[in-house]
Amino acid sequence: MALKGFWDRLRGRVMPQDSPQPPAPDPEPPLPPPTLPIRPDVNTPPPYETSTGSLELPPTPLPSALPPAAEVRPREDAAAEREALAGTEPELPTAPETEAVIEPEPEPESEPELEPEPEPASRGGWFARLKAGLARSTARLTEGLTSAFRKRRLDDEALEELEETLITADLGVAASRRIVEGFRKTRFGKEVTEEEVKATLAESIAEILTPIAQPLEIEPHHAPHVVLVVGVNGTGKTTTIAKLGQQYRRQGLKVMFAAGDTFRAAAVEQLQIWGERTGCPVVAPAKMGADAAGLAHDALARARAEGMDVLLIDTAGRLHNKSALMEELRKIIRVIRRLEPSAPHSVLLTLDATTGQNALSQVKVFREMVEVSGLAVTKLDGSAKGGVVVALAQEFGLPVHFVGVGEKADDLRPFAARDFARGLVGLEQAAG
Ligand SMILES: Nc1nc2c(ncn2[C@@H]2O[C@H](COP(=O)(O)OP(=O)(O)OP(=O)(O)O)[C@@H](O)[C@H]2O)c(=O)[nH]1
Ligand SMILES: [Mg+2]
């Protein structure tokens, strides 16, 4: 109960009243035969119930370019199913634990045409989109600056106001202090214009962000490079996988998706639709509630057999408590290491920028569960809290690989520190 309360607080959500504990789950089903059938009927969704009553994050108030991820299982079912996961250590499979199905890889001639990359080689075009995406964060930040710095001397009072503005804009206490101390050292007592303050601010922010702006290097010699994507429900795991699939395919890599969120039919379907759109085969559970670790194991075996360069594994973000989620994620890792001891090669945590400071707690909790190797910060387009990226950089120093500024496959870009910093304070892009 205490853990449950903690988990809900972490998500900053008010959850529906707990359901009574379900009866003990059935013993584990017998193992299926070790070979994986190719199932051409994978597009036929299994019957499932949908409801929209207990979404755990508010819907993003933007036009949806995606199949909604809103369907939620009754909590009782989830709890019962997860009890099995939280139980004693299962035998590691010598054969896959679940029957997985894979969409046949599209014939080359029927492969969906990837849309041409928008604004090819146009860094300026992308910057305009980033800046537009950050507009709400910028507005919040510059509102405070305008009142504090119109043609005035940079004194203690002004610096205090600056610090407050930065904290209000979600940059966090430590980063805000660091920035203000920089101002104190270089500008104290001088007359400053708002533009000068913005330029210096952008430089200070870029300094904090530069060390963590690191691309996610795919190492094709891993064949495949396995990326486990984790995060609280609704933070953008599935969408980010789709966006990454599209990008890597454009780079000429062979990419496979694994629908490891095995408890929601809608989650599996969402990934399958993205697989079709981006031309990435999807390994999906044969039935809802199948073991996620077994599915990941099967997916890795398939990805190897089919010479994939990248395997992106989707995971559930919503479990009835923290220990159940931790157990599931750790089990996935244990089981895929049976096949490939160096996997997963990346553990990507998705964070929803609209949750602001809550993103910091999410990083802490997920790092207790798994070895998070990098972050993707999504929904910067719908957020007034883009400053949280600076707080994340200051507090954890984890690489930020990508930022998401929309729901479409092209709305994910590598994280560029200087551009982000200038966009955040509302300046034009720096030359070079
Ligand atoms: N505006 C905006 N919306 C986004 C972005 N990334 C994801 N979304 C939307 O956020 C919603 C949730 O995204 P999902 O990818 O389904 O999130 P998830 O983490 O897989 O969620 P669960 O499967 O429920 O755990 C979807 O409606 C997405 O279209 C982004 O960068 N910007
Ligand atoms: Mg999902």
PDB file of C-alpha atoms in Angstrom, residues 140-350:
ATOM      1  CA  ARG A 140       7.308  31.862 -19.105  1.00  0.00           C
ATOM      2  CA  LEU A 141      11.017  32.546 -18.909  1.00  0.00           C
ATOM      3  CA  THR A 142      11.103  35.868 -20.706  1.00  0.00           C
ATOM      4  CA  GLU A 143       8.092  37.287 -18.866  1.00  0.00           C
ATOM      5  CA  GLY A 144      10.168  37.426 -15.713  1.00  0.00           C
ATOM      6  CA  LEU A 145      13.267  38.688 -17.487  1.00  0.00           C
ATOM      7  CA  THR A 146      11.474  41.554 -19.123  1.00  0.00           C
ATOM      8  CA  SER A 147      10.218  42.961 -15.873  1.00  0.00           C
ATOM      9  CA  ALA A 148      13.526  42.453 -14.115  1.00  0.00           C
ATOM     10  CA  PHE A 149      16.039  43.732 -16.626  1.00  0.00           C
ATOM     11  CA  ARG A 150      14.807  46.609 -18.654  1.00  0.00           C
ATOM     12  CA  LYS A 151      17.827  48.933 -18.669  1.00  0.00           C
ATOM     13  CA  ARG A 152      18.895  48.441 -15.164  1.00  0.00           C
ATOM     14  CA  ARG A 153      21.919  47.761 -13.115  1.00  0.00           C
ATOM     15  CA  LEU A 154      22.582  44.162 -12.232  1.00  0.00           C
ATOM     16  CA  ASP A 155      22.391  44.372  -8.449  1.00  0.00           C
ATOM     17  CA  ASP A 156      21.531  41.861  -5.744  1.00  0.00           C
ATOM     18  CA  GLU A 157      17.838  42.490  -6.127  1.00  0.00           C
ATOM     19  CA  ALA A 158      17.947  41.938  -9.880  1.00  0.00           C
ATOM     20  CA  LEU A 159      19.944  38.748  -9.443  1.00  0.00           C
ATOM     21  CA  GLU A 160      17.449  37.481  -6.919  1.00  0.00           C
ATOM     22  CA  GLU A 161      14.644  38.185  -9.364  1.00  0.00           C
ATOM     23  CA  LEU A 162      16.578  36.370 -12.061  1.00  0.00           C
ATOM     24  CA  GLU A 163      17.007  33.327  -9.837  1.00  0.00           C
ATOM     25  CA  GLU A 164      13.301  33.255  -9.056  1.00  0.00           C
ATOM     26  CA  THR A 165      12.434  33.531 -12.731  1.00  0.00           C
ATOM     27  CA  LEU A 166      14.691  30.620 -13.599  1.00  0.00           C
ATOM     28  CA  ILE A 167      13.296  28.440 -10.835  1.00  0.00           C
ATOM     29  CA  THR A 168       9.744  29.291 -11.919  1.00  0.00           C
ATOM     30  CA  ALA A 169      10.704  28.266 -15.454  1.00  0.00           C
ATOM     31  CA  ASP A 170      11.626  24.799 -14.129  1.00  0.00           C
ATOM     32  CA  LEU A 171      15.394  25.044 -14.412  1.00  0.00           C
ATOM     33  CA  GLY A 172      15.711  23.776 -10.862  1.00  0.00           C
ATOM     34  CA  VAL A 173      17.388  25.367  -7.863  1.00  0.00           C
ATOM     35  CA  ALA A 174      20.934  24.131  -8.473  1.00  0.00           C
ATOM     36  CA  ALA A 175      21.122  25.159 -12.131  1.00  0.00           C
ATOM     37  CA  SER A 176      19.437  28.500 -11.400  1.00  0.00           C
ATOM     38  CA  ARG A 177      22.002  29.274  -8.704  1.00  0.00           C
ATOM     39  CA  ARG A 178      24.851  28.278 -10.954  1.00  0.00           C
ATOM     40  CA  ILE A 179      23.604  30.577 -13.704  1.00  0.00           C
ATOM     41  CA  VAL A 180      23.047  33.497 -11.346  1.00  0.00           C
ATOM     42  CA  GLU A 181      26.532  33.084  -9.879  1.00  0.00           C
ATOM     43  CA  GLY A 182      27.895  33.324 -13.405  1.00  0.00           C
ATOM     44  CA  PHE A 183      26.080  36.635 -13.842  1.00  0.00           C
ATOM     45  CA  ARG A 184      27.372  37.858 -10.523  1.00  0.00           C
ATOM     46  CA  LYS A 185      30.973  37.151 -11.482  1.00  0.00           C
ATOM     47  CA  THR A 186      30.899  38.729 -14.906  1.00  0.00           C
ATOM     48  CA  ARG A 187      28.194  41.385 -14.921  1.00  0.00           C
ATOM     49  CA  PHE A 188      27.625  42.515 -11.372  1.00  0.00           C
ATOM     50  CA  GLY A 189      27.064  46.260 -11.045  1.00  0.00           C
ATOM     51  CA  LYS A 190      26.908  46.785 -14.794  1.00  0.00           C
ATOM     52  CA  GLU A 191      24.021  48.191 -16.794  1.00  0.00           C
ATOM     53  CA  VAL A 192      22.460  45.419 -18.818  1.00  0.00           C
ATOM     54  CA  THR A 193      19.773  45.274 -21.455  1.00  0.00           C
ATOM     55  CA  GLU A 194      17.309  42.462 -21.695  1.00  0.00           C
ATOM     56  CA  GLU A 195      18.990  41.271 -24.885  1.00  0.00           C
ATOM     57  CA  GLU A 196      22.357  41.050 -23.152  1.00  0.00           C
ATOM     58  CA  VAL A 197      20.850  39.109 -20.307  1.00  0.00           C
ATOM     59  CA  LYS A 198      19.246  36.696 -22.756  1.00  0.00           C
ATOM     60  CA  ALA A 199      22.476  36.147 -24.651  1.00  0.00           C
ATOM     61  CA  THR A 200      24.439  35.486 -21.459  1.00  0.00           C
ATOM     62  CA  LEU A 201      21.673  33.268 -20.156  1.00  0.00           C
ATOM     63  CA  ALA A 202      21.687  31.230 -23.346  1.00  0.00           C
ATOM     64  CA  GLU A 203      25.446  30.759 -23.061  1.00  0.00           C
ATOM     65  CA  SER A 204      25.183  29.640 -19.428  1.00  0.00           C
ATOM     66  CA  ILE A 205      22.404  27.202 -20.246  1.00  0.00           C
ATOM     67  CA  ALA A 206      24.323  25.840 -23.223  1.00  0.00           C
ATOM     68  CA  GLU A 207      27.306  25.263 -20.944  1.00  0.00           C
ATOM     69  CA  ILE A 208      25.172  23.102 -18.671  1.00  0.00           C
ATOM     70  CA  LEU A 209      23.593  21.234 -21.573  1.00  0.00           C
ATOM     71  CA  THR A 210      26.612  20.628 -23.780  1.00  0.00           C
ATOM     72  CA  PRO A 211      28.049  17.667 -21.826  1.00  0.00           C
ATOM     73  CA  ILE A 212      24.730  15.810 -21.901  1.00  0.00           C
ATOM     74  CA  ALA A 213      23.839  16.424 -25.555  1.00  0.00           C
ATOM     75  CA  GLN A 214      25.010  13.103 -26.887  1.00  0.00           C
ATOM     76  CA  PRO A 215      23.554  11.157 -29.768  1.00  0.00           C
ATOM     77  CA  LEU A 216      22.392   7.600 -29.245  1.00  0.00           C
ATOM     78  CA  GLU A 217      25.106   5.771 -31.110  1.00  0.00           C
ATOM     79  CA  ILE A 218      23.791   2.670 -32.788  1.00  0.00           C
ATOM     80  CA  GLU A 219      26.537   0.088 -33.041  1.00  0.00           C
ATOM     81  CA  PRO A 220      25.491  -2.160 -35.893  1.00  0.00           C
ATOM     82  CA  HIS A 221      28.160  -4.734 -35.028  1.00  0.00           C
ATOM     83  CA  HIS A 222      25.897  -5.802 -32.180  1.00  0.00           C
ATOM     84  CA  ALA A 223      23.511  -7.109 -34.824  1.00  0.00           C
ATOM     85  CA  PRO A 224      21.180  -6.022 -33.420  1.00  0.00           C
ATOM     86  CA  HIS A 225      21.834  -3.076 -31.135  1.00  0.00           C
ATOM     87  CA  VAL A 226      19.092  -3.579 -28.543  1.00  0.00           C
ATOM     88  CA  VAL A 227      17.342  -0.497 -27.171  1.00  0.00           C
ATOM     89  CA  LEU A 228      15.019  -1.048 -24.234  1.00  0.00           C
ATOM     90  CA  VAL A 229      12.589   1.846 -23.973  1.00  0.00           C
ATOM     91  CA  VAL A 230      11.207   2.510 -20.484  1.00  0.00           C
ATOM     92  CA  GLY A 231       9.145   5.238 -18.838  1.00  0.00           C
ATOM     93  CA  VAL A 232       5.942   6.079 -17.026  1.00  0.00           C
ATOM     94  CA  ASN A 233       2.776   5.502 -19.030  1.00  0.00           C
ATOM     95  CA  GLY A 234       1.932   8.182 -21.521  1.00  0.00           C
ATOM     96  CA  THR A 235       5.417   9.680 -21.609  1.00  0.00           C
ATOM     97  CA  GLY A 236       5.884   8.744 -25.275  1.00  0.00           C
ATOM     98  CA  LYS A 237       7.676   5.379 -25.335  1.00  0.00           C
ATOM     99  CA  THR A 238       5.756   3.907 -28.238  1.00  0.00           C
ATOM    100  CA  THR A 239       5.776   7.109 -30.265  1.00  0.00           C
ATOM    101  CA  THR A 240       9.494   7.548 -29.683  1.00  0.00           C
ATOM    102  CA  ILE A 241      10.132   4.005 -30.881  1.00  0.00           C
ATOM    103  CA  ALA A 242       8.217   4.796 -34.055  1.00  0.00           C
ATOM    104  CA  LYS A 243      10.149   7.998 -34.589  1.00  0.00           C
ATOM    105  CA  LEU A 244      13.448   6.229 -34.030  1.00  0.00           C
ATOM    106  CA  GLY A 245      12.433   3.436 -36.380  1.00  0.00           C
ATOM    107  CA  GLN A 246      11.760   5.961 -39.093  1.00  0.00           C
ATOM    108  CA  GLN A 247      15.085   7.723 -38.543  1.00  0.00           C
ATOM    109  CA  TYR A 248      17.185   4.596 -38.462  1.00  0.00           C
ATOM    110  CA  ARG A 249      15.487   3.207 -41.548  1.00  0.00           C
ATOM    111  CA  ARG A 250      16.300   6.421 -43.338  1.00  0.00           C
ATOM    112  CA  GLN A 251      19.899   5.852 -42.386  1.00  0.00           C
ATOM    113  CA  GLY A 252      19.681   2.502 -44.132  1.00  0.00           C
ATOM    114  CA  LEU A 253      19.505   0.373 -40.976  1.00  0.00           C
ATOM    115  CA  LYS A 254      17.229  -2.645 -40.574  1.00  0.00           C
ATOM    116  CA  VAL A 255      14.958  -2.038 -37.608  1.00  0.00           C
ATOM    117  CA  MET A 256      12.574  -4.308 -35.715  1.00  0.00           C
ATOM    118  CA  PHE A 257      10.077  -3.391 -32.993  1.00  0.00           C
ATOM    119  CA  ALA A 258       9.078  -5.616 -30.047  1.00  0.00           C
ATOM    120  CA  ALA A 259       5.657  -4.926 -28.525  1.00  0.00           C
ATOM    121  CA  GLY A 260       6.679  -5.582 -24.933  1.00  0.00           C
ATOM    122  CA  ASP A 261       3.659  -3.787 -23.471  1.00  0.00           C
ATOM    123  CA  THR A 262       1.873  -7.115 -23.622  1.00  0.00           C
ATOM    124  CA  PHE A 263      -1.079  -6.319 -21.398  1.00  0.00           C
ATOM    125  CA  ARG A 264      -2.879  -3.824 -23.560  1.00  0.00           C
ATOM    126  CA  ALA A 265      -4.175  -4.769 -26.970  1.00  0.00           C
ATOM    127  CA  ALA A 266      -4.230  -1.106 -27.891  1.00  0.00           C
ATOM    128  CA  ALA A 267      -0.541  -0.744 -27.084  1.00  0.00           C
ATOM    129  CA  VAL A 268       0.328  -3.646 -29.348  1.00  0.00           C
ATOM    130  CA  GLU A 269      -1.902  -2.352 -32.110  1.00  0.00           C
ATOM    131  CA  GLN A 270      -0.431   1.128 -31.831  1.00  0.00           C
ATOM    132  CA  LEU A 271       3.047  -0.262 -32.400  1.00  0.00           C
ATOM    133  CA  GLN A 272       1.852  -2.472 -35.255  1.00  0.00           C
ATOM    134  CA  ILE A 273       0.372   0.527 -37.030  1.00  0.00           C
ATOM    135  CA  TRP A 274       3.628   2.378 -36.592  1.00  0.00           C
ATOM    136  CA  GLY A 275       5.494  -0.673 -37.856  1.00  0.00           C
ATOM    137  CA  GLU A 276       3.415  -0.605 -41.025  1.00  0.00           C
ATOM    138  CA  ARG A 277       3.925   3.106 -41.517  1.00  0.00           C
ATOM    139  CA  THR A 278       7.651   2.995 -41.014  1.00  0.00           C
ATOM    140  CA  GLY A 279       8.302  -0.374 -42.643  1.00  0.00           C
ATOM    141  CA  CYS A 280       9.617  -1.982 -39.470  1.00  0.00           C
ATOM    142  CA  PRO A 281       8.535  -5.555 -38.660  1.00  0.00           C
ATOM    143  CA  VAL A 282       6.854  -5.929 -35.262  1.00  0.00           C
ATOM    144  CA  VAL A 283       7.150  -8.886 -32.911  1.00  0.00           C
ATOM    145  CA  ALA A 284       3.871  -8.990 -31.007  1.00  0.00           C
ATOM    146  CA  PRO A 285       2.436 -11.297 -28.364  1.00  0.00           C
ATOM    147  CA  ALA A 286       0.138 -14.024 -29.642  1.00  0.00           C
ATOM    148  CA  LYS A 287      -2.243 -13.267 -26.803  1.00  0.00           C
ATOM    149  CA  MET A 288      -2.707 -10.420 -24.416  1.00  0.00           C
ATOM    150  CA  GLY A 289      -1.010 -10.823 -21.081  1.00  0.00           C
ATOM    151  CA  ALA A 290       1.818 -12.931 -22.499  1.00  0.00           C
ATOM    152  CA  ASP A 291       5.074 -12.706 -20.638  1.00  0.00           C
ATOM    153  CA  ALA A 292       6.965  -9.596 -21.707  1.00  0.00           C
ATOM    154  CA  ALA A 293      10.383 -11.106 -21.026  1.00  0.00           C
ATOM    155  CA  GLY A 294       9.592 -14.115 -23.175  1.00  0.00           C
ATOM    156  CA  LEU A 295       8.437 -11.816 -25.925  1.00  0.00           C
ATOM    157  CA  ALA A 296      11.633  -9.774 -25.747  1.00  0.00           C
ATOM    158  CA  HIS A 297      13.642 -13.005 -25.901  1.00  0.00           C
ATOM    159  CA  ASP A 298      11.755 -14.156 -28.983  1.00  0.00           C
ATOM    160  CA  ALA A 299      12.134 -10.761 -30.598  1.00  0.00           C
ATOM    161  CA  LEU A 300      15.893 -10.779 -30.099  1.00  0.00           C
ATOM    162  CA  ALA A 301      16.129 -14.266 -31.600  1.00  0.00           C
ATOM    163  CA  ARG A 302      14.102 -13.128 -34.620  1.00  0.00           C
ATOM    164  CA  ALA A 303      16.045  -9.912 -35.002  1.00  0.00           C
ATOM    165  CA  ARG A 304      19.281 -11.884 -35.065  1.00  0.00           C
ATOM    166  CA  ALA A 305      17.975 -14.447 -37.489  1.00  0.00           C
ATOM    167  CA  GLU A 306      16.801 -11.718 -39.823  1.00  0.00           C
ATOM    168  CA  GLY A 307      19.969  -9.659 -39.678  1.00  0.00           C
ATOM    169  CA  MET A 308      18.460  -6.609 -37.987  1.00  0.00           C
ATOM    170  CA  ASP A 309      20.730  -3.731 -37.020  1.00  0.00           C
ATOM    171  CA  VAL A 310      18.419  -2.344 -34.333  1.00  0.00           C
ATOM    172  CA  LEU A 311      15.804  -3.891 -32.054  1.00  0.00           C
ATOM    173  CA  LEU A 312      13.600  -1.411 -30.182  1.00  0.00           C
ATOM    174  CA  ILE A 313      11.709  -2.975 -27.274  1.00  0.00           C
ATOM    175  CA  ASP A 314       8.572  -1.245 -26.016  1.00  0.00           C
ATOM    176  CA  THR A 315       7.604  -1.808 -22.383  1.00  0.00           C
ATOM    177  CA  ALA A 316       4.623  -1.243 -20.124  1.00  0.00           C
ATOM    178  CA  GLY A 317       4.649   2.011 -18.212  1.00  0.00           C
ATOM    179  CA  ARG A 318       1.769   1.237 -15.960  1.00  0.00           C
ATOM    180  CA  LEU A 319       1.853  -1.491 -13.379  1.00  0.00           C
ATOM    181  CA  HIS A 320       0.022  -1.719 -10.114  1.00  0.00           C
ATOM    182  CA  ASN A 321       3.108  -0.873  -8.131  1.00  0.00           C
ATOM    183  CA  LYS A 322       6.736  -0.026  -8.386  1.00  0.00           C
ATOM    184  CA  SER A 323       8.109  -3.424  -7.448  1.00  0.00           C
ATOM    185  CA  ALA A 324       6.011  -5.153 -10.115  1.00  0.00           C
ATOM    186  CA  LEU A 325       7.358  -2.822 -12.770  1.00  0.00           C
ATOM    187  CA  MET A 326      10.901  -3.222 -11.502  1.00  0.00           C
ATOM    188  CA  GLU A 327      10.541  -6.991 -11.547  1.00  0.00           C
ATOM    189  CA  GLU A 328       9.195  -6.946 -15.087  1.00  0.00           C
ATOM    190  CA  LEU A 329      11.950  -4.715 -16.445  1.00  0.00           C
ATOM    191  CA  ARG A 330      14.679  -6.655 -14.692  1.00  0.00           C
ATOM    192  CA  LYS A 331      13.252  -9.922 -15.923  1.00  0.00           C
ATOM    193  CA  ILE A 332      13.267  -8.648 -19.500  1.00  0.00           C
ATOM    194  CA  ILE A 333      16.934  -7.762 -19.126  1.00  0.00           C
ATOM    195  CA  ARG A 334      17.849 -11.094 -17.487  1.00  0.00           C
ATOM    196  CA  VAL A 335      16.104 -13.072 -20.153  1.00  0.00           C
ATOM    197  CA  ILE A 336      17.540 -11.264 -23.167  1.00  0.00           C
ATOM    198  CA  ARG A 337      21.011 -11.561 -21.618  1.00  0.00           C
ATOM    199  CA  ARG A 338      20.584 -15.303 -21.861  1.00  0.00           C
ATOM    200  CA  LEU A 339      20.809 -14.811 -25.593  1.00  0.00           C
ATOM    201  CA  GLU A 340      23.138 -11.837 -25.678  1.00  0.00           C
ATOM    202  CA  PRO A 341      25.080 -10.956 -22.532  1.00  0.00           C
ATOM    203  CA  SER A 342      25.860  -7.431 -23.729  1.00  0.00           C
ATOM    204  CA  ALA A 343      22.174  -6.539 -24.255  1.00  0.00           C
ATOM    205  CA  PRO A 344      20.409  -4.220 -23.832  1.00  0.00           C
ATOM    206  CA  HIS A 345      22.951  -1.871 -25.337  1.00  0.00           C
ATOM    207  CA  SER A 346      20.874   1.181 -24.469  1.00  0.00           C
ATOM    208  CA  VAL A 347      18.127   1.774 -21.925  1.00  0.00           C
ATOM    209  CA  LEU A 348      16.257   4.848 -23.057  1.00  0.00           C
ATOM    210  CA  LEU A 349      14.003   6.572 -20.514  1.00  0.00           C
ATOM    211  CA  THR A 350      11.271   8.745 -21.979  1.00  0.00           C
TER     212      THR A 350
END
